[in-house]
PDB file of C-alpha atoms in Angstrom:
ATOM      1  CA  MET T   1     -40.903   4.563 137.693  1.00 34.00           C
ATOM      2  CA  MET T   2     -38.702   6.127 134.461  1.00 37.00           C
ATOM      3  CA  MET T   3     -36.412   3.128 134.829  1.00 40.00           C
ATOM      4  CA  ILE T   4     -39.425   0.764 134.342  1.00 38.00           C
ATOM      5  CA  HIS T   5     -40.480   2.681 131.232  1.00 36.00           C
ATOM      6  CA  LYS T   6     -36.759   2.631 129.834  1.00 39.00           C
ATOM      7  CA  VAL T   7     -36.179  -0.946 130.245  1.00 38.00           C
ATOM      8  CA  TRP T   8     -39.618  -1.699 128.905  1.00 35.00           C
ATOM      9  CA  GLY T   9     -38.956   0.356 125.857  1.00 36.00           C
ATOM     10  CA  LEU T  10     -35.673  -1.701 125.053  1.00 36.00           C
ATOM     11  CA  GLY T  11     -37.664  -5.012 125.040  1.00 33.00           C
ATOM     12  CA  LEU T  12     -40.136  -3.844 122.591  1.00 32.00           C
ATOM     13  CA  LEU T  13     -37.662  -2.311 120.259  1.00 33.00           C
ATOM     14  CA  CYS T  14     -35.825  -5.381 119.364  1.00 35.00           C
ATOM     15  CA  ILE T  15     -38.190  -7.355 117.065  1.00 30.00           C
ATOM     16  CA  SER T  16     -36.517  -9.284 114.309  1.00 35.00           C
ATOM     17  CA  PRO T  17     -34.978 -12.608 115.239  1.00 37.00           C
ATOM     18  CA  LEU T  18     -32.132 -12.387 112.733  1.00 35.00           C
ATOM     19  CA  TYR T  19     -29.935 -14.609 115.255  1.00 35.00           C
ATOM     20  CA  LEU T  20     -31.312 -17.391 113.761  1.00 35.00           C
ATOM     21  CA  ARG T  21     -29.409 -16.805 110.666  1.00 39.00           C
ATOM     22  CA  ALA T  22     -25.662 -16.821 111.675  1.00 38.00           C
ATOM     23  CA  GLN T  23     -23.001 -16.569 108.917  1.00 42.00           C
ATOM     24  CA  SER T  24     -20.000 -18.821 108.831  1.00 50.00           C
ATOM     25  CA  THR T  25     -17.770 -15.731 108.610  1.00 68.00           C
ATOM     26  CA  PHE T  26     -18.797 -14.892 112.194  1.00 80.00           C
ATOM     27  CA  PRO T  27     -20.146 -17.904 113.882  1.00 85.00           C
ATOM     28  CA  GLU T  28     -18.678 -16.569 117.284  1.00 92.00           C
ATOM     29  CA  GLY T  29     -16.482 -13.956 118.946  1.00 94.00           C
ATOM     30  CA  GLN T  30     -17.232 -10.095 119.456  1.00 95.00           C
ATOM     31  CA  ILE T  31     -17.612  -6.833 117.541  1.00 96.00           C
ATOM     32  CA  ARG T  32     -16.594  -3.659 119.521  1.00 98.00           C
ATOM     33  CA  TYR T  33     -17.765  -0.025 118.184  1.00 98.00           C
ATOM     34  CA  GLN T  34     -16.395   2.970 119.809  1.00 98.00           C
ATOM     35  CA  ALA T  35     -19.228   5.594 120.251  1.00 97.00           C
ATOM     36  CA  ASP T  36     -18.370   9.558 120.178  1.00 95.00           C
ATOM     37  CA  THR T  37     -20.928  11.932 121.142  1.00 89.00           C
ATOM     38  CA  VAL T  38     -21.468  14.738 118.190  1.00 84.00           C
ATOM     39  CA  ARG T  39     -23.727  17.300 119.828  1.00 91.00           C
ATOM     40  CA  ARG T  40     -26.861  17.946 121.638  1.00 92.00           C
ATOM     41  CA  LEU T  41     -30.114  17.708 119.843  1.00 91.00           C
ATOM     42  CA  GLU T  42     -32.035  18.955 123.012  1.00 91.00           C
ATOM     43  CA  PRO T  43     -31.766  21.661 125.274  1.00 93.00           C
ATOM     44  CA  HIS T  44     -31.772  19.191 128.086  1.00 93.00           C
ATOM     45  CA  PRO T  45     -30.172  15.860 126.709  1.00 94.00           C
ATOM     46  CA  ALA T  46     -29.851  12.832 129.082  1.00 93.00           C
ATOM     47  CA  ALA T  47     -27.033  13.197 131.662  1.00 93.00           C
ATOM     48  CA  TYR T  48     -25.631   9.486 130.404  1.00 94.00           C
ATOM     49  CA  ILE T  49     -23.758   9.481 127.164  1.00 95.00           C
ATOM     50  CA  ALA T  50     -22.644   6.543 124.887  1.00 96.00           C
ATOM     51  CA  THR T  51     -18.920   5.287 124.964  1.00 97.00           C
ATOM     52  CA  GLN T  52     -19.127   2.007 123.544  1.00 97.00           C
ATOM     53  CA  LEU T  53     -21.319  -0.751 121.573  1.00 98.00           C
ATOM     54  CA  VAL T  54     -20.335  -4.345 122.123  1.00 97.00           C
ATOM     55  CA  VAL T  55     -21.857  -7.182 120.435  1.00 96.00           C
ATOM     56  CA  TYR T  56     -21.274 -10.674 121.260  1.00 96.00           C
ATOM     57  CA  ARG T  57     -22.259 -13.972 119.133  1.00 94.00           C
ATOM     58  CA  LYS T  58     -22.196 -17.852 120.085  1.00 92.00           C
ATOM     59  CA  ALA T  59     -24.020 -20.495 118.423  1.00 86.00           C
ATOM     60  CA  GLY T  60     -26.885 -18.552 117.408  1.00 82.00           C
ATOM     61  CA  ALA T  61     -27.358 -16.384 120.523  1.00 92.00           C
ATOM     62  CA  THR T  62     -26.381 -12.583 120.750  1.00 94.00           C
ATOM     63  CA  ARG T  63     -25.712 -10.435 123.360  1.00 96.00           C
ATOM     64  CA  LEU T  64     -25.648  -6.519 122.965  1.00 97.00           C
ATOM     65  CA  GLU T  65     -24.161  -4.089 125.520  1.00 97.00           C
ATOM     66  CA  VAL T  66     -24.229  -0.289 125.011  1.00 97.00           C
ATOM     67  CA  TRP T  67     -22.082   1.537 127.561  1.00 97.00           C
ATOM     68  CA  ARG T  68     -22.687   5.029 129.072  1.00 97.00           C
ATOM     69  CA  VAL T  69     -21.142   7.319 131.543  1.00 96.00           C
ATOM     70  CA  ASN T  70     -22.468  10.107 133.287  1.00 95.00           C
ATOM     71  CA  ARG T  71     -20.947  13.448 131.794  1.00 93.00           C
ATOM     72  CA  HIS T  72     -20.900  15.081 134.999  1.00 93.00           C
ATOM     73  CA  ASN T  73     -19.516  12.029 136.701  1.00 94.00           C
ATOM     74  CA  ALA T  74     -17.147   9.975 135.246  1.00 93.00           C
ATOM     75  CA  ALA T  75     -17.361   7.106 137.890  1.00 94.00           C
ATOM     76  CA  ASP T  76     -21.020   6.866 137.350  1.00 94.00           C
ATOM     77  CA  THR T  77     -21.610   4.354 134.758  1.00 96.00           C
ATOM     78  CA  GLN T  78     -24.558   2.162 133.461  1.00 95.00           C
ATOM     79  CA  LYS T  79     -24.721  -0.793 131.044  1.00 96.00           C
ATOM     80  CA  GLU T  80     -27.730  -1.643 128.967  1.00 95.00           C
ATOM     81  CA  ILE T  81     -27.851  -5.307 128.224  1.00 96.00           C
ATOM     82  CA  GLN T  82     -30.029  -7.638 125.697  1.00 95.00           C
ATOM     83  CA  VAL T  83     -29.293 -11.204 125.720  1.00 95.00           C
ATOM     84  CA  ARG T  84     -31.016 -12.983 122.695  1.00 92.00           C
ATOM     85  CA  ASN T  85     -31.242 -16.969 123.231  1.00 89.00           C
ATOM     86  CA  LEU T  86     -33.467 -19.795 121.918  1.00 87.00           C
ATOM     87  CA  ALA T  87     -36.116 -18.798 124.936  1.00 87.00           C
ATOM     88  CA  GLY T  88     -36.560 -15.300 123.818  1.00 90.00           C
ATOM     89  CA  THR T  89     -34.965 -11.893 124.821  1.00 92.00           C
ATOM     90  CA  TYR T  90     -33.886 -10.637 128.378  1.00 94.00           C
ATOM     91  CA  THR T  91     -33.362  -6.740 128.769  1.00 94.00           C
ATOM     92  CA  TRP T  92     -31.923  -5.180 131.833  1.00 94.00           C
ATOM     93  CA  VAL T  93     -29.399  -2.533 133.100  1.00 93.00           C
ATOM     94  CA  ASP T  94     -26.398  -2.579 135.142  1.00 92.00           C
ATOM     95  CA  TYR T  95     -25.415   0.320 137.170  1.00 92.00           C
ATOM     96  CA  SER T  96     -22.258   1.097 138.767  1.00 92.00           C
ATOM     97  CA  ASP T  97     -24.324   3.137 141.479  1.00 88.00           C
ATOM     98  CA  ARG T  98     -25.461   0.962 144.160  1.00 86.00           C
ATOM     99  CA  THR T  99     -28.868   2.885 144.768  1.00 85.00           C
ATOM    100  CA  ARG T 100     -29.768   2.370 141.183  1.00 83.00           C
ATOM    101  CA  ALA T 101     -28.712  -0.930 140.972  1.00 81.00           C
ATOM    102  CA  ALA T 102     -30.646  -2.290 143.864  1.00 81.00           C
ATOM    103  CA  GLN T 103     -33.640  -0.267 142.418  1.00 79.00           C
ATOM    104  CA  GLY T 104     -33.376  -1.805 138.871  1.00 77.00           C
ATOM    105  CA  ASN T 105     -32.958  -5.543 139.995  1.00 83.00           C
ATOM    106  CA  PHE T 106     -34.960  -6.942 137.472  1.00 86.00           C
ATOM    107  CA  VAL T 107     -34.813  -8.186 133.817  1.00 92.00           C
ATOM    108  CA  LEU T 108     -37.659  -7.893 131.370  1.00 92.00           C
ATOM    109  CA  PHE T 109     -38.259 -11.349 129.419  1.00 92.00           C
ATOM    110  CA  VAL T 110     -39.910 -11.148 125.980  1.00 91.00           C
ATOM    111  CA  SER T 111     -40.752 -14.390 123.982  1.00 89.00           C
ATOM    112  CA  TYR T 112     -40.380 -14.422 120.261  1.00 85.00           C
ATOM    113  CA  GLN T 113     -44.136 -14.798 119.812  1.00 87.00           C
ATOM    114  CA  GLU T 114     -44.712 -11.806 121.700  1.00 86.00           C
ATOM    115  CA  GLU T 115     -42.320 -10.056 119.638  1.00 78.00           C
ATOM    116  CA  GLN T 116     -44.210 -10.995 116.490  1.00 78.00           C
ATOM    117  CA  GLN T 117     -47.353  -9.790 117.900  1.00 79.00           C
ATOM    118  CA  LEU T 118     -45.768  -6.361 118.721  1.00 74.00           C
ATOM    119  CA  GLN T 119     -44.354  -6.103 115.184  1.00 68.00           C
ATOM    120  CA  GLN T 120     -47.869  -5.947 113.905  1.00 69.00           C
ATOM    121  CA  ALA T 121     -48.931  -3.124 116.191  1.00 66.00           C
ATOM    122  CA  PRO T 122     -49.376   0.082 113.964  1.00 59.00           C
ATOM    123  CA  ALA T 123     -48.401   2.240 116.881  1.00 55.00           C
ATOM    124  CA  LEU T 124     -44.849   0.521 117.316  1.00 55.00           C
ATOM    125  CA  ALA T 125     -44.583   0.129 113.644  1.00 53.00           C
ATOM    126  CA  ARG T 126     -44.873   4.094 113.467  1.00 51.00           C
ATOM    127  CA  SER T 127     -42.251   4.514 116.091  1.00 53.00           C
ATOM    128  CA  ARG T 128     -39.777   2.514 114.545  1.00 57.00           C
ATOM    129  CA  GLY T 129     -39.077   4.653 111.600  1.00 62.00           C
ATOM    130  CA  GLY T 130     -36.060   3.607 109.512  1.00 72.00           C
ATOM    131  CA  TYR T 131     -33.268   4.307 107.597  1.00 78.00           C
ATOM    132  CA  GLN T 132     -34.008   4.622 103.883  1.00 77.00           C
ATOM    133  CA  ALA T 133     -31.033   3.877 101.393  1.00 77.00           C
ATOM    134  CA  ALA T 134     -30.703   6.237  98.362  1.00 79.00           C
ATOM    135  CA  ASN T 135     -27.749   4.915  96.594  1.00 90.00           C
ATOM    136  CA  VAL T 136     -24.336   3.175  97.209  1.00 92.00           C
ATOM    137  CA  LEU T 137     -21.529   5.707  97.681  1.00 94.00           C
ATOM    138  CA  GLN T 138     -18.324   3.332  97.815  1.00 95.00           C
ATOM    139  CA  GLN T 139     -17.314  -0.328  97.961  1.00 96.00           C
ATOM    140  CA  LEU T 140     -14.815  -0.980 100.364  1.00 96.00           C
ATOM    141  CA  HIS T 141     -13.436  -3.579 103.111  1.00 95.00           C
ATOM    142  CA  TRP T 142     -14.116  -2.806 106.896  1.00 96.00           C
ATOM    143  CA  LEU T 143     -12.465  -4.846 109.624  1.00 94.00           C
ATOM    144  CA  GLY T 144     -11.717  -7.429 106.702  1.00 92.00           C
ATOM    145  CA  LEU T 145     -15.293  -7.767 105.575  1.00 94.00           C
ATOM    146  CA  PRO T 146     -16.638  -6.552 102.254  1.00 95.00           C
ATOM    147  CA  ALA T 147     -18.899  -3.385 103.000  1.00 96.00           C
ATOM    148  CA  GLU T 148     -20.670  -0.521 101.144  1.00 96.00           C
ATOM    149  CA  ARG T 149     -20.818   3.249 102.159  1.00 96.00           C
ATOM    150  CA  ILE T 150     -24.517   4.016 101.569  1.00 93.00           C
ATOM    151  CA  ALA T 151     -26.261   7.465 101.148  1.00 91.00           C
ATOM    152  CA  LEU T 152     -29.442   7.833 103.399  1.00 87.00           C
ATOM    153  CA  ALA T 153     -32.453   9.604 101.471  1.00 81.00           C
ATOM    154  CA  GLU T 154     -33.932  10.597 104.728  1.00 68.00           C
ATOM    155  CA  SER T 155     -32.827  10.231 108.290  1.00 61.00           C
ATOM    156  CA  PRO T 156     -33.461  13.045 110.746  1.00 60.00           C
ATOM    157  CA  HIS T 157     -31.167  13.236 113.397  1.00 64.00           C
ATOM    158  CA  ASN T 158     -29.209  10.055 112.096  1.00 68.00           C
ATOM    159  CA  GLY T 159     -26.608  11.350 109.780  1.00 72.00           C
ATOM    160  CA  SER T 160     -26.376  11.176 105.780  1.00 85.00           C
ATOM    161  CA  GLU T 161     -24.635   8.052 105.309  1.00 90.00           C
ATOM    162  CA  VAL T 162     -23.917   4.492 106.901  1.00 93.00           C
ATOM    163  CA  VAL T 163     -21.489   1.809 106.188  1.00 96.00           C
ATOM    164  CA  VAL T 164     -22.908  -1.767 106.176  1.00 95.00           C
ATOM    165  CA  THR T 165     -21.522  -5.213 105.479  1.00 95.00           C
ATOM    166  CA  LYS T 166     -23.962  -8.318 104.029  1.00 93.00           C
ATOM    167  CA  ALA T 167     -21.209 -10.637 105.147  1.00 93.00           C
ATOM    168  CA  ILE T 168     -22.213 -11.058 108.759  1.00 90.00           C
ATOM    169  CA  ASP T 169     -26.037 -11.043 109.764  1.00 87.00           C
ATOM    170  CA  LEU T 170     -26.438  -9.367 113.323  1.00 87.00           C
ATOM    171  CA  SER T 171     -29.611  -7.637 114.299  1.00 83.00           C
ATOM    172  CA  LEU T 172     -28.855  -4.408 116.404  1.00 90.00           C
ATOM    173  CA  GLU T 173     -32.592  -3.098 116.543  1.00 86.00           C
ATOM    174  CA  ALA T 174     -32.643  -3.505 120.139  1.00 85.00           C
ATOM    175  CA  PHE T 175     -30.994  -0.362 120.576  1.00 89.00           C
ATOM    176  CA  PHE T 176     -31.498   1.145 116.903  1.00 89.00           C
ATOM    177  CA  PRO T 177     -35.085   0.279 115.979  1.00 84.00           C
ATOM    178  CA  ALA T 178     -34.531   2.443 112.641  1.00 83.00           C
ATOM    179  CA  PHE T 179     -32.057  -0.567 111.440  1.00 84.00           C
ATOM    180  CA  HIS T 180     -35.155  -2.638 110.488  1.00 81.00           C
ATOM    181  CA  SER T 181     -35.020  -1.352 106.813  1.00 81.00           C
ATOM    182  CA  LEU T 182     -31.230  -1.273 106.563  1.00 85.00           C
ATOM    183  CA  PRO T 183     -29.636  -3.648 103.772  1.00 85.00           C
ATOM    184  CA  GLY T 184     -27.042  -5.379 106.099  1.00 90.00           C
ATOM    185  CA  THR T 185     -25.248  -5.115 109.329  1.00 93.00           C
ATOM    186  CA  ALA T 186     -24.124  -1.471 110.547  1.00 94.00           C
ATOM    187  CA  LEU T 187     -20.559  -1.065 111.068  1.00 97.00           C
ATOM    188  CA  GLN T 188     -20.486   2.800 110.878  1.00 96.00           C
ATOM    189  CA  PHE T 189     -23.341   5.262 111.575  1.00 93.00           C
ATOM    190  CA  THR T 190     -24.799   8.311 113.298  1.00 92.00           C
ATOM    191  CA  TYR T 191     -27.801   7.953 115.636  1.00 91.00           C
ATOM    192  CA  GLY T 192     -30.003  10.317 117.608  1.00 89.00           C
ATOM    193  CA  GLU T 193     -30.899   9.138 120.950  1.00 87.00           C
ATOM    194  CA  ARG T 194     -31.595  10.598 124.575  1.00 90.00           C
ATOM    195  CA  GLY T 195     -31.136  13.889 123.271  1.00 92.00           C
ATOM    196  CA  TRP T 196     -27.722  13.297 121.756  1.00 93.00           C
ATOM    197  CA  LEU T 197     -26.243  12.647 118.298  1.00 92.00           C
ATOM    198  CA  THR T 198     -24.076   9.808 118.668  1.00 94.00           C
ATOM    199  CA  HIS T 199     -21.411   8.477 115.983  1.00 95.00           C
ATOM    200  CA  TYR T 200     -20.739   4.825 116.154  1.00 97.00           C
ATOM    201  CA  THR T 201     -17.693   3.118 114.477  1.00 97.00           C
ATOM    202  CA  ALA T 202     -16.970  -0.747 114.580  1.00 97.00           C
ATOM    203  CA  LYS T 203     -13.205  -0.789 115.512  1.00 97.00           C
ATOM    204  CA  ALA T 204     -12.653  -4.429 116.458  1.00 96.00           C
ATOM    205  CA  LEU T 205     -13.809  -7.758 115.237  1.00 95.00           C
ATOM    206  CA  THR T 206     -12.556 -10.699 117.055  1.00 93.00           C
ATOM    207  CA  ALA T 207     -13.659 -14.237 116.060  1.00 90.00           C
ATOM    208  CA  GLN T 208     -12.863 -16.261 119.333  1.00 90.00           C
ATOM    209  CA  PRO T 209     -14.524 -18.474 121.675  1.00 93.00           C
ATOM    210  CA  VAL T 210     -17.053 -16.370 123.873  1.00 94.00           C
ATOM    211  CA  ALA T 211     -18.073 -17.474 127.678  1.00 94.00           C
ATOM    212  CA  ASP T 212     -21.290 -19.178 127.804  1.00 93.00           C
ATOM    213  CA  ALA T 213     -22.285 -17.233 131.258  1.00 92.00           C
ATOM    214  CA  LEU T 214     -22.478 -14.097 128.679  1.00 94.00           C
ATOM    215  CA  PHE T 215     -25.887 -15.447 127.323  1.00 93.00           C
ATOM    216  CA  THR T 216     -27.296 -16.106 130.808  1.00 90.00           C
ATOM    217  CA  VAL T 217     -29.318 -14.035 132.937  1.00 89.00           C
ATOM    218  CA  ASP T 218     -27.685 -13.394 136.498  1.00 87.00           C
ATOM    219  CA  PRO T 219     -30.055 -15.509 138.877  1.00 88.00           C
ATOM    220  CA  ARG T 220     -29.967 -12.574 141.309  1.00 86.00           C
ATOM    221  CA  LEU T 221     -31.932 -10.687 139.215  1.00 89.00           C
ATOM    222  CA  GLN T 222     -35.688 -11.085 138.964  1.00 89.00           C
ATOM    223  CA  VAL T 223     -37.269 -12.078 135.616  1.00 91.00           C
ATOM    224  CA  THR T 224     -40.330  -9.943 134.716  1.00 90.00           C
ATOM    225  CA  SER T 225     -42.997 -10.359 131.825  1.00 86.00           C
ATOM    226  CA  LEU T 226     -44.416  -7.932 129.742  1.00 79.00           C
ATOM    227  CA  ALA T 227     -47.662  -8.755 131.411  1.00 79.00           C
ATOM    228  CA  GLU T 228     -46.398  -7.980 134.956  1.00 80.00           C
ATOM    229  CA  ILE T 229     -44.603  -4.571 133.689  1.00 74.00           C
ATOM    230  CA  GLY T 230     -48.087  -3.717 132.302  1.00 66.00           C
ATOM    231  CA  LYS T 231     -50.029  -4.569 135.276  1.00 67.00           C
ATOM    232  CA  LEU T 232     -47.513  -2.423 137.322  1.00 60.00           C
ATOM    233  CA  LEU T 233     -47.660   0.591 135.199  1.00 54.00           C
ATOM    234  CA  SER T 234     -51.457   0.296 135.372  1.00 54.00           C
ATOM    235  CA  ASN T 235     -51.180   0.624 139.161  1.00 50.00           C
ATOM    236  CA  PHE T 236     -49.642   4.052 138.970  1.00 44.00           C
ATOM    237  CA  GLU T 237     -52.354   5.402 136.363  1.00 49.00           C
TER     238      GLU T 237
END
């Protein structure tokens, strides 16, 4: 049951179809971010901690992956995935554990029309928060891209500054909803999630052909809609 809530939440968070405005500087390829745990934010944080974020782009479609490992068992891993293509968004979780994989063999589909409707919901808008940029601290280059180091005015549990670039246009809001007010694509940032403060740094940008299979859904997964998830949850109330 907890897994359903988690996947459902991920589908709700990504509400800005920025993938439609691909920039010529990065039409196809991948960006890899290293994730380092800074400190715990709660007495009992989640067992899984992030190790990397990988973003793929191809022909207007994007795929986001957050890789996590169980801090108590390095062999136990999970990968949260969201694919955005012309149809909408597909969100699911891959588990190394066979039992978890068998229980979580579904993918949540959300159309862009549904996303726009969700964007207008006051409760969701309040929960997203957002980075509030104060001023530019430094002009620099990051992975060959012009970038800015920006101070944040108010960003509880999300660090005091962020590095962004306007040279590429990628939406990372599926996993980081506070990015909706960020003036560019984040290349380095700190984020509070699952009871942990995690520092993400873009380490590699590779502009090369990406396999079409990365932007499709495994046919073994059951595609579930928001309405079906809502009905399932209501049965347990």
